[in-house]
mmCIF file of C-alpha atoms in Angstrom:
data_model
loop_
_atom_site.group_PDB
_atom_site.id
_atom_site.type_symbol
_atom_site.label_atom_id
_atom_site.label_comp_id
_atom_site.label_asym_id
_atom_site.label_seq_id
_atom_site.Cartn_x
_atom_site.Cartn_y
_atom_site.Cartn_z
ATOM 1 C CA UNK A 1 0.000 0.000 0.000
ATOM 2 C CA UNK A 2 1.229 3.490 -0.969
ATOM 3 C CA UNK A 3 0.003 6.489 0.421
ATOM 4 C CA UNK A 4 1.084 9.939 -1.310
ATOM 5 C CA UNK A 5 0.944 13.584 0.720
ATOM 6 C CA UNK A 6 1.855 16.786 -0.008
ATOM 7 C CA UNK A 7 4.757 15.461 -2.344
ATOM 8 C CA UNK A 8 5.435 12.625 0.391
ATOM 9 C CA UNK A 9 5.231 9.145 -0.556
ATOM 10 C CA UNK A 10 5.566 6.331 2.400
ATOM 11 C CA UNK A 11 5.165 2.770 1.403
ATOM 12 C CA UNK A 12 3.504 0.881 4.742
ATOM 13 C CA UNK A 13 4.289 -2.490 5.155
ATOM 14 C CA UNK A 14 1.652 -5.031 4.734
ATOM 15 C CA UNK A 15 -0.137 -6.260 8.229
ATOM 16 C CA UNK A 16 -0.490 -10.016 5.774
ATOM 17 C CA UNK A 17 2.390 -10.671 4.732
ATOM 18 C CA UNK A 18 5.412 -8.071 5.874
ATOM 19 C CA UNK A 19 6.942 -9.436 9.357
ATOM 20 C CA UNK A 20 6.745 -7.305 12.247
ATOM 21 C CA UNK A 21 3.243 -5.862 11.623
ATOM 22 C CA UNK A 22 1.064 -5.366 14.324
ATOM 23 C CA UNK A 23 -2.534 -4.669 13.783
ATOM 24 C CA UNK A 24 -4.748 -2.635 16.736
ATOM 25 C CA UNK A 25 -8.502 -1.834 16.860
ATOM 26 C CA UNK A 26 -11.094 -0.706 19.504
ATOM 27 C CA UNK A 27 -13.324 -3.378 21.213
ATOM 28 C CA UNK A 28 -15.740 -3.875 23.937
ATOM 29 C CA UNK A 29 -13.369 -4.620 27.300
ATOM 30 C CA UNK A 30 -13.624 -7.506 28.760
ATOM 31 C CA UNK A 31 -11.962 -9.754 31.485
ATOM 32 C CA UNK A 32 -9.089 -11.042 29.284
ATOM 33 C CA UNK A 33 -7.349 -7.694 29.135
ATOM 34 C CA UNK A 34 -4.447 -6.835 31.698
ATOM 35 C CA UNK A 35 -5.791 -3.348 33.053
ATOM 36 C CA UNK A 36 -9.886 -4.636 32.651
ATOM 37 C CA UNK A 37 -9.773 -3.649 36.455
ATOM 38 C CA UNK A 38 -9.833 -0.688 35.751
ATOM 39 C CA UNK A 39 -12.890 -0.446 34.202
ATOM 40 C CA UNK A 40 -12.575 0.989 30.662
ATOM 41 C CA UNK A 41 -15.432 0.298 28.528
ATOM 42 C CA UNK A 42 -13.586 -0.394 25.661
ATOM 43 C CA UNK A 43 -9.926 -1.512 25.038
ATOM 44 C CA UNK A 44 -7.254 -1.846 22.498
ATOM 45 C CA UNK A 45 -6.782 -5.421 20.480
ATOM 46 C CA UNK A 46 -3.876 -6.579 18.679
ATOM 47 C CA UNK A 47 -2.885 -9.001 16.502
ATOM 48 C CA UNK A 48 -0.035 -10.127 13.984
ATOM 49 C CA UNK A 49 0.275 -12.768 11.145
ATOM 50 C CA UNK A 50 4.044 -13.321 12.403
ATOM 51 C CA UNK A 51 4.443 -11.933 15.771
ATOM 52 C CA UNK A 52 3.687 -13.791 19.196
ATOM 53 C CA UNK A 53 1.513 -11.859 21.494
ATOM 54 C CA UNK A 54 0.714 -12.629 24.507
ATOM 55 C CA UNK A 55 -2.031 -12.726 26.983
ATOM 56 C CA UNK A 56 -2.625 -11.535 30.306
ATOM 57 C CA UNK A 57 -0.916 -14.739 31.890
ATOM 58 C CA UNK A 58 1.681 -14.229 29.932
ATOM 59 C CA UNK A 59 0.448 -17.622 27.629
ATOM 60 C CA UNK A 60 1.450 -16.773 23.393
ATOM 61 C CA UNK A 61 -1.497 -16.802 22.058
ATOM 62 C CA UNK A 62 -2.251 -18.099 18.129
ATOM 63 C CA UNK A 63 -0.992 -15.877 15.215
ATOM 64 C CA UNK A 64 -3.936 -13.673 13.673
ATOM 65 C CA UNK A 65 -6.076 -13.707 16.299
ATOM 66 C CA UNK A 66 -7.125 -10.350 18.076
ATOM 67 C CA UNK A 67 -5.727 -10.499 21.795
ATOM 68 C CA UNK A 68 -7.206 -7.591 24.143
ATOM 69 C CA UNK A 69 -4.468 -5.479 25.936
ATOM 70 C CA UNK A 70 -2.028 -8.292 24.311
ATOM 71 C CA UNK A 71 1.759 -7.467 26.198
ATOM 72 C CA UNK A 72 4.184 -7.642 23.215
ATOM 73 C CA UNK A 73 7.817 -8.960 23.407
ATOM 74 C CA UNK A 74 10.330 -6.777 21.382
ATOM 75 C CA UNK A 75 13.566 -7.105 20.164
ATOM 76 C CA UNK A 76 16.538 -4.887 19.889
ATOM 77 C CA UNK A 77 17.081 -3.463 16.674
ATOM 78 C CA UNK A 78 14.595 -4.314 14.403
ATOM 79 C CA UNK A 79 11.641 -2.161 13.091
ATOM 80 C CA UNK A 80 7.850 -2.766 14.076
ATOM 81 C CA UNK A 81 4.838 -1.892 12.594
ATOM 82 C CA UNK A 82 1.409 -0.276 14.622
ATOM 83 C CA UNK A 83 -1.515 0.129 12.066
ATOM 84 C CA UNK A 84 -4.909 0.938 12.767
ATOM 85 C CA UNK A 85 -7.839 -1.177 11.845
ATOM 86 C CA UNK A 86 -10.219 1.708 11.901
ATOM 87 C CA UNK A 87 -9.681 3.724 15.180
ATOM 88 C CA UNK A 88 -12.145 5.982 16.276
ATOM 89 C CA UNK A 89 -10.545 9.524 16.116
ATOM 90 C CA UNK A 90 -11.783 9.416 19.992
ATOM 91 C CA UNK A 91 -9.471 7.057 20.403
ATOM 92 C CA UNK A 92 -6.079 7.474 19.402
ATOM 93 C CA UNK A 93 -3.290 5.126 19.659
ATOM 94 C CA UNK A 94 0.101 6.360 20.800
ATOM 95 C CA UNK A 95 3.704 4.166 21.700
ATOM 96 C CA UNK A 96 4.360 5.879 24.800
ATOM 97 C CA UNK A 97 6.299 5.489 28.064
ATOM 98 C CA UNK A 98 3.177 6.057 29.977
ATOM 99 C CA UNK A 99 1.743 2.729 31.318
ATOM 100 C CA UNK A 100 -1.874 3.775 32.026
ATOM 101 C CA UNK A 101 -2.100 6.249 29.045
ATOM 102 C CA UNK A 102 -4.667 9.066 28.992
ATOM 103 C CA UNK A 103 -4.675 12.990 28.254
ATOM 104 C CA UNK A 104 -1.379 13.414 29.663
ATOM 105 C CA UNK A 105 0.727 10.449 27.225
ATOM 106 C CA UNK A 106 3.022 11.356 24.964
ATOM 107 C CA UNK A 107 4.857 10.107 21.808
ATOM 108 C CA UNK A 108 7.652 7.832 22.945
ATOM 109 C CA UNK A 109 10.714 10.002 22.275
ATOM 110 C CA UNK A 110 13.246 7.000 20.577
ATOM 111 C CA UNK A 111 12.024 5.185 17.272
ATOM 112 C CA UNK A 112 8.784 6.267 16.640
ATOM 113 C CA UNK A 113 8.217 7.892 13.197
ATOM 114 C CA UNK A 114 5.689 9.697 11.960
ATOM 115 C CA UNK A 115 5.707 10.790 16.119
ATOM 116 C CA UNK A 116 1.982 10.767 16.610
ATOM 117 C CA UNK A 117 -1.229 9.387 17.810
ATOM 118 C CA UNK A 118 -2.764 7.830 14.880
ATOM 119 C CA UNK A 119 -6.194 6.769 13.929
ATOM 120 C CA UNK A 120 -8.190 5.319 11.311
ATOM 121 C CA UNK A 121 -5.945 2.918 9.038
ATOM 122 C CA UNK A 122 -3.013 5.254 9.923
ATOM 123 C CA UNK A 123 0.303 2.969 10.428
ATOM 124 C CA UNK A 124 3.277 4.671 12.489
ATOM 125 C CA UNK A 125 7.056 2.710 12.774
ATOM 126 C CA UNK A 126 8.917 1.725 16.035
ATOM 127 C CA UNK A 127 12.627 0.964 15.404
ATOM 128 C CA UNK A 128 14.044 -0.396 18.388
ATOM 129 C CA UNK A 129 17.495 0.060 18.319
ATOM 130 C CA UNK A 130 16.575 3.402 19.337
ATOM 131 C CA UNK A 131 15.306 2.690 22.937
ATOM 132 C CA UNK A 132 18.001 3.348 25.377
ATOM 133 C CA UNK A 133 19.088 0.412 28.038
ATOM 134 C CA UNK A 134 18.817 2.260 31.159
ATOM 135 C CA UNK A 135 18.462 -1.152 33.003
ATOM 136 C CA UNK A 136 20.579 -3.153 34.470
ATOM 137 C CA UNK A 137 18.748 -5.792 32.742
ATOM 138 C CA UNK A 138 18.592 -3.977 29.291
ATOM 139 C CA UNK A 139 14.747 -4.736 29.525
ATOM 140 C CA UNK A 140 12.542 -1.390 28.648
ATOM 141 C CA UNK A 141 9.211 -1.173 29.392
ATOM 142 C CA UNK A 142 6.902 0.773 26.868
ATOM 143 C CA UNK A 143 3.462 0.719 26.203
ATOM 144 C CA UNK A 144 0.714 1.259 23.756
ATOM 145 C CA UNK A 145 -1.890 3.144 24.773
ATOM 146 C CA UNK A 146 -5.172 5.421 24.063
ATOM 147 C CA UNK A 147 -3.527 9.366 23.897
ATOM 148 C CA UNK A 148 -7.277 10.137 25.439
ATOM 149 C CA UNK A 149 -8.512 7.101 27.259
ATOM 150 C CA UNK A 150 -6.741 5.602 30.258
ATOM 151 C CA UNK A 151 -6.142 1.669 30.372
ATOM 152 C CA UNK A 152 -7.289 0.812 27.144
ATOM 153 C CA UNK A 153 -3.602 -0.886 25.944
ATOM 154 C CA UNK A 154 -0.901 -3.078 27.398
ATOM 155 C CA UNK A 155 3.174 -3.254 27.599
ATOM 156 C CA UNK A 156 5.744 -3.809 25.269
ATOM 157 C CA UNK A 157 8.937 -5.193 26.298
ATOM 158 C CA UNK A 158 12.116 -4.249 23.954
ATOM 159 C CA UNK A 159 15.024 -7.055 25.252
ATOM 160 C CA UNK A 160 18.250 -7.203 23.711
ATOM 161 C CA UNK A 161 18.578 -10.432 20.917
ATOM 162 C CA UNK A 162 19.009 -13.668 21.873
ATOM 163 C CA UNK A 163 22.869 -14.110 22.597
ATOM 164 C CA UNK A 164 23.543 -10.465 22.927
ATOM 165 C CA UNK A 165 24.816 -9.467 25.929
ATOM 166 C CA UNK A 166 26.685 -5.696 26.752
ATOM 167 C CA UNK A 167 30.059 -6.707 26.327
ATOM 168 C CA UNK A 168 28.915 -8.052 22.756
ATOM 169 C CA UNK A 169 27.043 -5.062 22.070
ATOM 170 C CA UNK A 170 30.551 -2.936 23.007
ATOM 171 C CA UNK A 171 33.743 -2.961 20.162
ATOM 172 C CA UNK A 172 37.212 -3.176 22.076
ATOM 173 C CA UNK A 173 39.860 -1.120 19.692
ATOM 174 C CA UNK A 174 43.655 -2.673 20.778
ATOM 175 C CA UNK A 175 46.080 -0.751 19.344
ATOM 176 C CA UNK A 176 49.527 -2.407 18.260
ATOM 177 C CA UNK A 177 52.490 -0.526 17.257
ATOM 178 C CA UNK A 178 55.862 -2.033 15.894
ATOM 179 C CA UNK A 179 59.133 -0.878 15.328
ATOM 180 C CA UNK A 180 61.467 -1.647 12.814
ATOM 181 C CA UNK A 181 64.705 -0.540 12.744
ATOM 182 C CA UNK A 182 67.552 -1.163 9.783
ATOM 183 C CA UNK A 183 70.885 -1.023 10.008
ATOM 184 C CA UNK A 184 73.315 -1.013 7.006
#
């Protein structure tokens, strides 16, 4: 899909078949979503065609299917996809370090391009090697959220890749220096 504005042309990947697509729409809440407790009459679901999401007990749940306030597990480096499947302008969806969302959530300030709320069939990019490790664990906590509505998303967790650790991450530079010295 190709959308064209004002002279700008952004290709958006394709929630069927591009990896790393994550699709989100408004539904009626209901027990199976993390924050229900807190009463919101209507919550954000997600799903992917090659993602694992997971439920509120932390169970993966099957590929395609729509999981309310499904947490999503992140890694390191690679580029993720957030489209819309017709969200209410009411309720806009934002990445955001603020776990309950509401009024007062903003854009997440690493990796998030365009940086907005979006709505409709609007799609917005998350690349992860952006996020900062200010762990110990190098395990960041962000969420998606409503930018209006508190408690209608869930948590993503951005973890480093499998094998990684910080020293790996880190390039040592030795520096060897040799004389030679002729004599005739």
């Amino acid at each position: 899909t190709t959308t064209t504005t004002a002279a700008t042309t952004t290709t958006l990947a394709d929630p069927n078949t591009d990896p790393h697509v994550f699709v989100v729409q408004v539904i009626a809440a209901d027990s199976r979503h993390p924050f229900s407790f807190l009463g919101a009459p209507q919550v954000f679901a997600i799903r992917s065609q090659t993602e694992p999401i997971y439920n509120a007990t932390y169970a993966v749940q099957p590929q395609g299917e729509w999981v309310p306030g499904g947490l999503l597990r992140l890694t390191r480096g690679v580029t993720y996809y957030f489209q819309g499947d017709n969200l209410p302008a009411n309720f806009p969806l934002v990445i955001t370090s603020d776990a309950m969302g509401g009024s007062q959530s903003t854009v997440y300030p690493y990796g998030v391009s365009p940086a907005i709320a979006i709505t409709g069939n609007m799609q917005v990019a998350f690349d992860t090697s952006n996020v900062p490790r200010d762990t110990p664990s190098h395990v960041e906590q962000i969420y998606y959220q409503s930018a209006t509505e508190f408690g209608m998303g869930s948590q993503i967790t951005v973890v480093d890749p499998v094998g990684t650790t910080t020293s790996a991450m880190t390039t040592a530079t030795t520096t060897t220096s040799t004389t030679t010295t002729t004599t005739t």
